[in-house]
Short mmCIF file of C-alpha atoms (C1' of nucleotides) and ligand atoms in Angstrom, two decimals:
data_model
loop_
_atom_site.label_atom_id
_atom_site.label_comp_id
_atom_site.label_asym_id
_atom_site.label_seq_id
_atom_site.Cartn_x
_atom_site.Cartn_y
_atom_site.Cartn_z
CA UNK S 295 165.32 90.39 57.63
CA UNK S 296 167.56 89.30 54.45
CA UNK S 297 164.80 87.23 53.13
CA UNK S 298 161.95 89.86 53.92
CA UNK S 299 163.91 92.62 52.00
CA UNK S 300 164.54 89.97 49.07
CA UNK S 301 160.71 89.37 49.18
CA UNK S 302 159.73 92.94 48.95
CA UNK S 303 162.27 93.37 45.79
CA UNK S 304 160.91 91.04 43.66
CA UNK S 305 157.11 92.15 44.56
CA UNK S 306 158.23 95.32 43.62
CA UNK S 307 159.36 93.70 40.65
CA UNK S 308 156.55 91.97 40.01
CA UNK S 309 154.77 94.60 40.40
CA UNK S 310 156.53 96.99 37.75
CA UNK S 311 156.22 94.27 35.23
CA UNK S 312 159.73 93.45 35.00
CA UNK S 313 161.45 89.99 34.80
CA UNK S 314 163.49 88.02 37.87
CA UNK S 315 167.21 87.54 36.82
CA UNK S 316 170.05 86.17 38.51
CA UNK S 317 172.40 89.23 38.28
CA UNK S 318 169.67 91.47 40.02
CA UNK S 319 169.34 88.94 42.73
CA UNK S 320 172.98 88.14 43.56
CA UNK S 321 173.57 92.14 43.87
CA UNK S 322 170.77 92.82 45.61
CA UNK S 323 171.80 89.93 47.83
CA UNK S 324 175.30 91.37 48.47
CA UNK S 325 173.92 94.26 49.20
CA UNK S 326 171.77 93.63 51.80
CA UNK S 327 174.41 91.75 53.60
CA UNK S 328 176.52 94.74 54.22
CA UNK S 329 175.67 97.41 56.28
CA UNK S 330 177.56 100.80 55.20
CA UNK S 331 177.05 103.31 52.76
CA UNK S 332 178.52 101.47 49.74
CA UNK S 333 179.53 103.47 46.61
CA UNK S 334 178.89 101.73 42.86
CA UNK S 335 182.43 100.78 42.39
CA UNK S 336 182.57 99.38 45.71
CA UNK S 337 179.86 97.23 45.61
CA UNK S 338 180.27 96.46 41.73
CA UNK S 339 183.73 94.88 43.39
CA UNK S 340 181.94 92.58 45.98
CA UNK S 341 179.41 91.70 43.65
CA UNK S 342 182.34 90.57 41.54
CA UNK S 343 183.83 87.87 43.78
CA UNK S 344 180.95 86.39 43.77
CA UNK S 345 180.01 87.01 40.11
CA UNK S 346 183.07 88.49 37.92
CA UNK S 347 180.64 88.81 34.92
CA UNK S 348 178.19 90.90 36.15
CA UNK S 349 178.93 94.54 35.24
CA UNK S 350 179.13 98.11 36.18
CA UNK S 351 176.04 98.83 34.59
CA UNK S 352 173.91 96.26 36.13
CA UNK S 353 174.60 97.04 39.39
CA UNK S 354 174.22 101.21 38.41
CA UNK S 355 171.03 100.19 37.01
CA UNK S 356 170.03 97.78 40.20
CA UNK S 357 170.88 100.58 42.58
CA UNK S 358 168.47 102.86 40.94
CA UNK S 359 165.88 100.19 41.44
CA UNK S 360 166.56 99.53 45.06
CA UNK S 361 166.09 103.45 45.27
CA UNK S 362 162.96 103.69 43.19
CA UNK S 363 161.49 101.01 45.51
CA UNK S 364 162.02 102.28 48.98
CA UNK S 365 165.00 99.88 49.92
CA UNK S 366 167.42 101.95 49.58
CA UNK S 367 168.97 105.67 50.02
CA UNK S 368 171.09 107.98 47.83
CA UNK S 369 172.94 109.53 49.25
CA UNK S 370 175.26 112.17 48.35
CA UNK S 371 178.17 113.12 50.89
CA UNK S 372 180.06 115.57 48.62
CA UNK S 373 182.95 113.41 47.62
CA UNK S 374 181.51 113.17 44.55
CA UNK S 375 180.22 110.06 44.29
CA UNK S 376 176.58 108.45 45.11
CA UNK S 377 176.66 106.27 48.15
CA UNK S 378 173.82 103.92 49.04
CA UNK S 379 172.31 101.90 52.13
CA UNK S 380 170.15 99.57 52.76
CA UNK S 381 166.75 101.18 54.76
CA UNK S 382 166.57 98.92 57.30
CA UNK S 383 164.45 100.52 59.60
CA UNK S 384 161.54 103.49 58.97
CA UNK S 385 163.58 105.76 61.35
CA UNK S 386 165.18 108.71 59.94
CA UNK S 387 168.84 109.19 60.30
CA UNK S 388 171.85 111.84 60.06
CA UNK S 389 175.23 111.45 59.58
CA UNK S 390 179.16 111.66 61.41
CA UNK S 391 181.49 111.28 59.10
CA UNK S 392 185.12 111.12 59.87
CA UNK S 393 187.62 113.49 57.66
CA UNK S 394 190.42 111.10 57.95
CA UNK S 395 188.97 107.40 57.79
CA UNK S 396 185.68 107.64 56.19
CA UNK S 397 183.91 105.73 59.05
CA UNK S 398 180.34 107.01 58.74
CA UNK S 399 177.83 107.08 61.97
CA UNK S 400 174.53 107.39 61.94
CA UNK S 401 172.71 108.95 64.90
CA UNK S 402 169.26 110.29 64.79
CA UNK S 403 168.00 113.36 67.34
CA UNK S 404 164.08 114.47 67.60
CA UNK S 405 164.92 118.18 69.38
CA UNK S 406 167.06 118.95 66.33
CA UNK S 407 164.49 117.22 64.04
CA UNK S 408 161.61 119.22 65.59
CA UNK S 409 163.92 122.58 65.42
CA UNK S 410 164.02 122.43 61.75
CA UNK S 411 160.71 122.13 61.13
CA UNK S 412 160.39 125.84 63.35
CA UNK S 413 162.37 127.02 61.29
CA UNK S 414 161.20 125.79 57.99
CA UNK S 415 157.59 127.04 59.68
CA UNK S 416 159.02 130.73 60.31
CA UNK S 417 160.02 131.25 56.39
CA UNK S 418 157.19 129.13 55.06
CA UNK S 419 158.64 126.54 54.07
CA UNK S 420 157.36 123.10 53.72
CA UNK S 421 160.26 120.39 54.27
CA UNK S 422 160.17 117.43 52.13
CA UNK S 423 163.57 116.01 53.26
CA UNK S 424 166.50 117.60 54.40
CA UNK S 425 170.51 116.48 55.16
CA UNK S 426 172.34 117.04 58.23
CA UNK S 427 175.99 115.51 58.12
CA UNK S 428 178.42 116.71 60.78
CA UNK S 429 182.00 115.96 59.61
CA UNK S 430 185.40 115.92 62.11
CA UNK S 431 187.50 113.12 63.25
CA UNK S 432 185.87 110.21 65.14
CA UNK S 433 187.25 108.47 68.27
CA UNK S 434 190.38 106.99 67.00
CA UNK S 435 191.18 109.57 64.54
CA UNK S 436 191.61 112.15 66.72
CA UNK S 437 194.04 112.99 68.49
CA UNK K 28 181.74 146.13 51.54
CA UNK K 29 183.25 145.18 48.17
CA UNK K 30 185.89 147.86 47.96
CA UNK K 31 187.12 146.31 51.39
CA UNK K 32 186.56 142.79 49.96
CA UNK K 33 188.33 143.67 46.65
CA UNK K 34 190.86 145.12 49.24
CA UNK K 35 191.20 141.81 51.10
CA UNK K 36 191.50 139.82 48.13
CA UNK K 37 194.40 141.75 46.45
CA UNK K 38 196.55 141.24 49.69
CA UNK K 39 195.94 137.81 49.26
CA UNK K 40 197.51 137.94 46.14
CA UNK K 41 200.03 139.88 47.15
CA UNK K 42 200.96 137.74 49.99
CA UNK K 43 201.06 134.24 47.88
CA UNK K 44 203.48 136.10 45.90
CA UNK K 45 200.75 135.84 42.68
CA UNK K 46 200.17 138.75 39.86
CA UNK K 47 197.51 140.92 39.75
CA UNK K 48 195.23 141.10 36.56
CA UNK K 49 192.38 142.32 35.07
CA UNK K 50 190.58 139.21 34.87
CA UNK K 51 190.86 137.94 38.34
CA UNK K 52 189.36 141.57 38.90
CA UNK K 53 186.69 141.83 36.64
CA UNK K 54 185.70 137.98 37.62
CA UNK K 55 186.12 138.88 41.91
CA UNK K 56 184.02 142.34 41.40
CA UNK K 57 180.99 140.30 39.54
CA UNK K 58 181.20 137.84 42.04
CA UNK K 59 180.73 140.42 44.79
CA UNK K 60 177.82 142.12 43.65
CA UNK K 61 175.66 138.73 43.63
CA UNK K 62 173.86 137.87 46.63
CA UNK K 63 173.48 134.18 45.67
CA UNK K 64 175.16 130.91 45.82
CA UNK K 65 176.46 130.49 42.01
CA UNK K 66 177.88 127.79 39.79
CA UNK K 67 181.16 128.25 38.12
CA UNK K 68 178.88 128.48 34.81
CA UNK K 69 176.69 130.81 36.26
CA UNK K 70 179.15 132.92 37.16
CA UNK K 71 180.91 132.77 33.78
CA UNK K 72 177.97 133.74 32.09
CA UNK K 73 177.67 136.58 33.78
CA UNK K 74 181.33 137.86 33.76
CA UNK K 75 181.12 136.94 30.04
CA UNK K 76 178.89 139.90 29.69
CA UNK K 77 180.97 142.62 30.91
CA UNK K 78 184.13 141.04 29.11
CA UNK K 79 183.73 138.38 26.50
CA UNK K 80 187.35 137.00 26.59
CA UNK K 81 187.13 135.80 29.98
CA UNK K 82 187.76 131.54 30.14
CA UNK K 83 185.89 129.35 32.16
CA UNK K 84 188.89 128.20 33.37
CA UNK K 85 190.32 131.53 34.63
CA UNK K 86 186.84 131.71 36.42
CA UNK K 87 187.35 128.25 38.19
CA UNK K 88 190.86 129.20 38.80
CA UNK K 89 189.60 132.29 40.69
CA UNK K 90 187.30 130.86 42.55
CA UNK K 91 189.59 128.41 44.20
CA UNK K 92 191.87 131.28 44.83
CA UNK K 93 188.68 133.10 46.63
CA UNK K 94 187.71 129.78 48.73
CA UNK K 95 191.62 128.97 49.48
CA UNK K 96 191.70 133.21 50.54
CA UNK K 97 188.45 132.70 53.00
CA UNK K 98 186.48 135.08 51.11
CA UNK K 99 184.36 132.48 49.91
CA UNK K 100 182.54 129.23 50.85
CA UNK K 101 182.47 126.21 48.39
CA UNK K 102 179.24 124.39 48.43
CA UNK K 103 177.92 121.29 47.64
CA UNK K 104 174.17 120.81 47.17
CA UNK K 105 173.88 117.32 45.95
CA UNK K 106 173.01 118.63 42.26
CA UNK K 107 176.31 117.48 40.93
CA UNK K 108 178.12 120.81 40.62
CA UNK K 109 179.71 123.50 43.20
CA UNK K 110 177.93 126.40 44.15
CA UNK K 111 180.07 129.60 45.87
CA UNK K 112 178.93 132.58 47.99
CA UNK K 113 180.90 135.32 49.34
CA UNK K 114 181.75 135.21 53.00
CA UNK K 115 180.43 138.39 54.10
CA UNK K 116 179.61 137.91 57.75
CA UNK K 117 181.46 135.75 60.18
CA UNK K 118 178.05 133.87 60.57
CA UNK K 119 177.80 130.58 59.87
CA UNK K 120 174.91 129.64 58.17
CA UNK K 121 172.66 126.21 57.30
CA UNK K 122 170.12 126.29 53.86
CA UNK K 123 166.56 126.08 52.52
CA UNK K 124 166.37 125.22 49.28
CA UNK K 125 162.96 125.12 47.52
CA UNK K 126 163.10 121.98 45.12
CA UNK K 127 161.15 124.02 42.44
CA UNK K 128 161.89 126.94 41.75
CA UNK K 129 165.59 126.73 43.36
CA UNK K 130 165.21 129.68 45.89
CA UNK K 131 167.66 129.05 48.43
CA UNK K 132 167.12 130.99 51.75
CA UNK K 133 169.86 130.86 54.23
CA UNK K 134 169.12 130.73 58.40
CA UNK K 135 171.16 129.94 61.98
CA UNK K 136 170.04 128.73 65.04
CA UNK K 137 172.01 128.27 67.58
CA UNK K 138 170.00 125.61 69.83
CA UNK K 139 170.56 123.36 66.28
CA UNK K 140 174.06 123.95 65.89
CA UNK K 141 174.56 123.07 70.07
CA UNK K 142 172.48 119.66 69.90
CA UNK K 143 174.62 118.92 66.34
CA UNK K 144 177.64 119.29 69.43
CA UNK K 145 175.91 117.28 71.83
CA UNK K 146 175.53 114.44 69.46
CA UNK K 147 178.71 114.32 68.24
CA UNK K 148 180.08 114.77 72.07
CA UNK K 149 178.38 111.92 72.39
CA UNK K 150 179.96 109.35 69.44
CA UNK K 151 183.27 111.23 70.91
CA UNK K 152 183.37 113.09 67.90
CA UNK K 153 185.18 116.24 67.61
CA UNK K 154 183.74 118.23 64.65
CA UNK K 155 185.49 120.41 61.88
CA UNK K 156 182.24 121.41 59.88
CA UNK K 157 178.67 120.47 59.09
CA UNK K 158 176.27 120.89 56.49
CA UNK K 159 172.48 121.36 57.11
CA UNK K 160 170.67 121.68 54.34
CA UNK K 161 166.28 121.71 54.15
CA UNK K 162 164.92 120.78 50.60
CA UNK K 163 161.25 121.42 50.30
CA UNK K 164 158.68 124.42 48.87
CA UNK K 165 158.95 127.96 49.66
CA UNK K 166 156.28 130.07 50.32
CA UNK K 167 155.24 130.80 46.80
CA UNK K 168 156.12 127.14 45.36
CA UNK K 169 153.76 125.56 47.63
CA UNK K 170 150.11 125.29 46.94
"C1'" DA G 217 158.84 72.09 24.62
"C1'" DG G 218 158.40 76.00 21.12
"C1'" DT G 219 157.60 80.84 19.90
"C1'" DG G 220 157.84 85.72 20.11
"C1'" DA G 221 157.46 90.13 22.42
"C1'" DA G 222 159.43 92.51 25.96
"C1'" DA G 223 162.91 93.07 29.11
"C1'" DC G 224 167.85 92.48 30.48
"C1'" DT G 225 172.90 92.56 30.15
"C1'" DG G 226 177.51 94.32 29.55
"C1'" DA G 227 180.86 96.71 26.71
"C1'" DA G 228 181.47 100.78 24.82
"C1'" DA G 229 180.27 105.34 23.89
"C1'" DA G 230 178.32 109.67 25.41
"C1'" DC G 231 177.68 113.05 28.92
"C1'" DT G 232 178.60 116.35 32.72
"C1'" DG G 233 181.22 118.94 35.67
"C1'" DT G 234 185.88 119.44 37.03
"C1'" DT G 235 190.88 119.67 36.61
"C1'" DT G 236 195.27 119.63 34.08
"C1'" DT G 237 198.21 120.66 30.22
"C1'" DC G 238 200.56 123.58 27.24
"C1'" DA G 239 201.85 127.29 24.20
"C1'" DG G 240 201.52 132.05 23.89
"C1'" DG G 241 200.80 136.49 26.64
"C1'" DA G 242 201.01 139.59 30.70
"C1'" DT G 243 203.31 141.17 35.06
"C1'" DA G 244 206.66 143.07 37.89
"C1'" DG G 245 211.29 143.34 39.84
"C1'" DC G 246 215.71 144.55 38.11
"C1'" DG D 275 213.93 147.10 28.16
"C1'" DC D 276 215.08 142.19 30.03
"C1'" DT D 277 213.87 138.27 32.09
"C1'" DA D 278 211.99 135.06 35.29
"C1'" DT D 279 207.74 133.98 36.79
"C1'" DC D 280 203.13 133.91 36.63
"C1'" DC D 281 198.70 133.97 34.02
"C1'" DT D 282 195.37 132.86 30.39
"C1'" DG D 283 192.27 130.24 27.56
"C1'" DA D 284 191.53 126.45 24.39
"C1'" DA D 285 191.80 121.93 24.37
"C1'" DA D 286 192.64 117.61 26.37
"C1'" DA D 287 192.30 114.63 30.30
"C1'" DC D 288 189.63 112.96 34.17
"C1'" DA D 289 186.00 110.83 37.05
"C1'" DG D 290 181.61 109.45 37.96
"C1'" DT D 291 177.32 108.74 35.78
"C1'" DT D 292 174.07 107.62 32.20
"C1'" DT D 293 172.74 106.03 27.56
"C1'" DT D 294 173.17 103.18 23.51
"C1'" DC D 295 173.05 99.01 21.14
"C1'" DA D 296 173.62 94.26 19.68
"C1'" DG D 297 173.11 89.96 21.53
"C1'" DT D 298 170.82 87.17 25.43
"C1'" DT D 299 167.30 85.86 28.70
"C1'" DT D 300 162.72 85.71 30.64
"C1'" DC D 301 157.98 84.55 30.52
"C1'" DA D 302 153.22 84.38 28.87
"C1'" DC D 303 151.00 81.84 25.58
"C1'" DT D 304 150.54 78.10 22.90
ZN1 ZN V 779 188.01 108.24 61.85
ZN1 ZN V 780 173.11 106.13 56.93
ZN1 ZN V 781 160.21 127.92 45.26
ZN1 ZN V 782 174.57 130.43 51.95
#
DNA sequence: AGTGAAACTGAAAACTGTTTTCAGGATAGC
DNA sequence: GCTATCCTGAAAACAGTTTTCAGTTTCACT
């Protein structure tokens, strides 16, 4: 699955005309070895224990290539900063995200999927993509 | 509806043990005659008009006070800056937001918001909030 | 291998929206 | 009126993101 996604990033950069490099790899690499929604920082510091001279930018600018080529999701969870994962499967997914320790769940639910689209239907709407996060405390959190 | 909101409001201030001035009025009456979901700029701008002295600052000061009174909703739509509406029913509500022209349409449903309590019943979740949010075309956006 | 055009990198600067600071001004209880 | 406290608005500080730019690397073509 590692190797697959590493394939289809440098086809994709193949096919956009731009050039292989090591700092690209080794991020993208890191990346698709973890499995959470990673901010830039966050993975900027993993990246660096592996690599402490690739920088901030590189991996802002690697993200944004990831995104642009289907591998990976924004996502914005109203912290105020960009989060990202790995798309790992086609399936759509929401989100559970704990108030007090951040854990993030992903669950995925085809009534409430379906429901939307009724209601996008009855104000003529056409959905391109929508967000559904449900935040409280998770398991251990609460009390 | 505003007189009782402007009402509401000023007991809040009174309450906190806070001061009551012009500019928290002028800003709180604009910001009860607009339907929509505004920026802090937006709203600015238009309290600007009826009295040019009026800071940005005392506008995002007010604001907080309105969100931290419950007579107003902060809300983040993932453009990079808060948007606020006036609390004016006890409904909660979930979003459309037309990714053109930036119509958003508000709506509830009920079956939704019980299968967003199922699912998190089920990750033994307990939820606080939630934020549902459609982005696509309206009905005059879409061709 | 050598060359050159095009792309890449990383530090620093610029940007954007938000929040804090601070000096002068307004408010309200006495 | 006096005074403590709060408020205001310009400016500075912040935080996350994005752009700039000078030097470096890649790669297609000899
Ligand atoms: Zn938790
Ligand atoms: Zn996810
Ligand atoms: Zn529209
Ligand atoms: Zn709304």
């Amino acid at each position: 699955m590692k190797k697959n996604q590493m394939g289809e990033f440098a086809r994709f950069i193949e096919e956009k005309g731009l050039k292989s490099t090591t700092q690209r790899d080794e991020i993208v690499n890191v990346f698709f070895t973890l499995k959470d929604h990673v901010s830039i920082e966050e993975l900027h510091h993993k990246v660096q224990k592996k690599n402490p001279k690739i920088g901030y930018t590189t991996v802002y600018r690697t993200l944004k290539l990831l995104t642009e080529s289907g591998l990976a999701h924004e996502r914005q969870f109203g912290d105020g900063q960009a989060r990202y994962e790995p798309v790992t499967t086609e399936e759509h997914h929401d989100h559970l995200i704990c108030l007090r320790c951040g854990t993030i769940l992903e669950f995925e639910n085809k009534k409430i999927e379906k429901l939307q689209e009724d209601v996008a239907k009855q104000h003529g709407f056409e959905v391109k993509n929508h967000k559904l996060e449900l935040y409280g405390y998770c398991k251990k959190c609460r009390k």
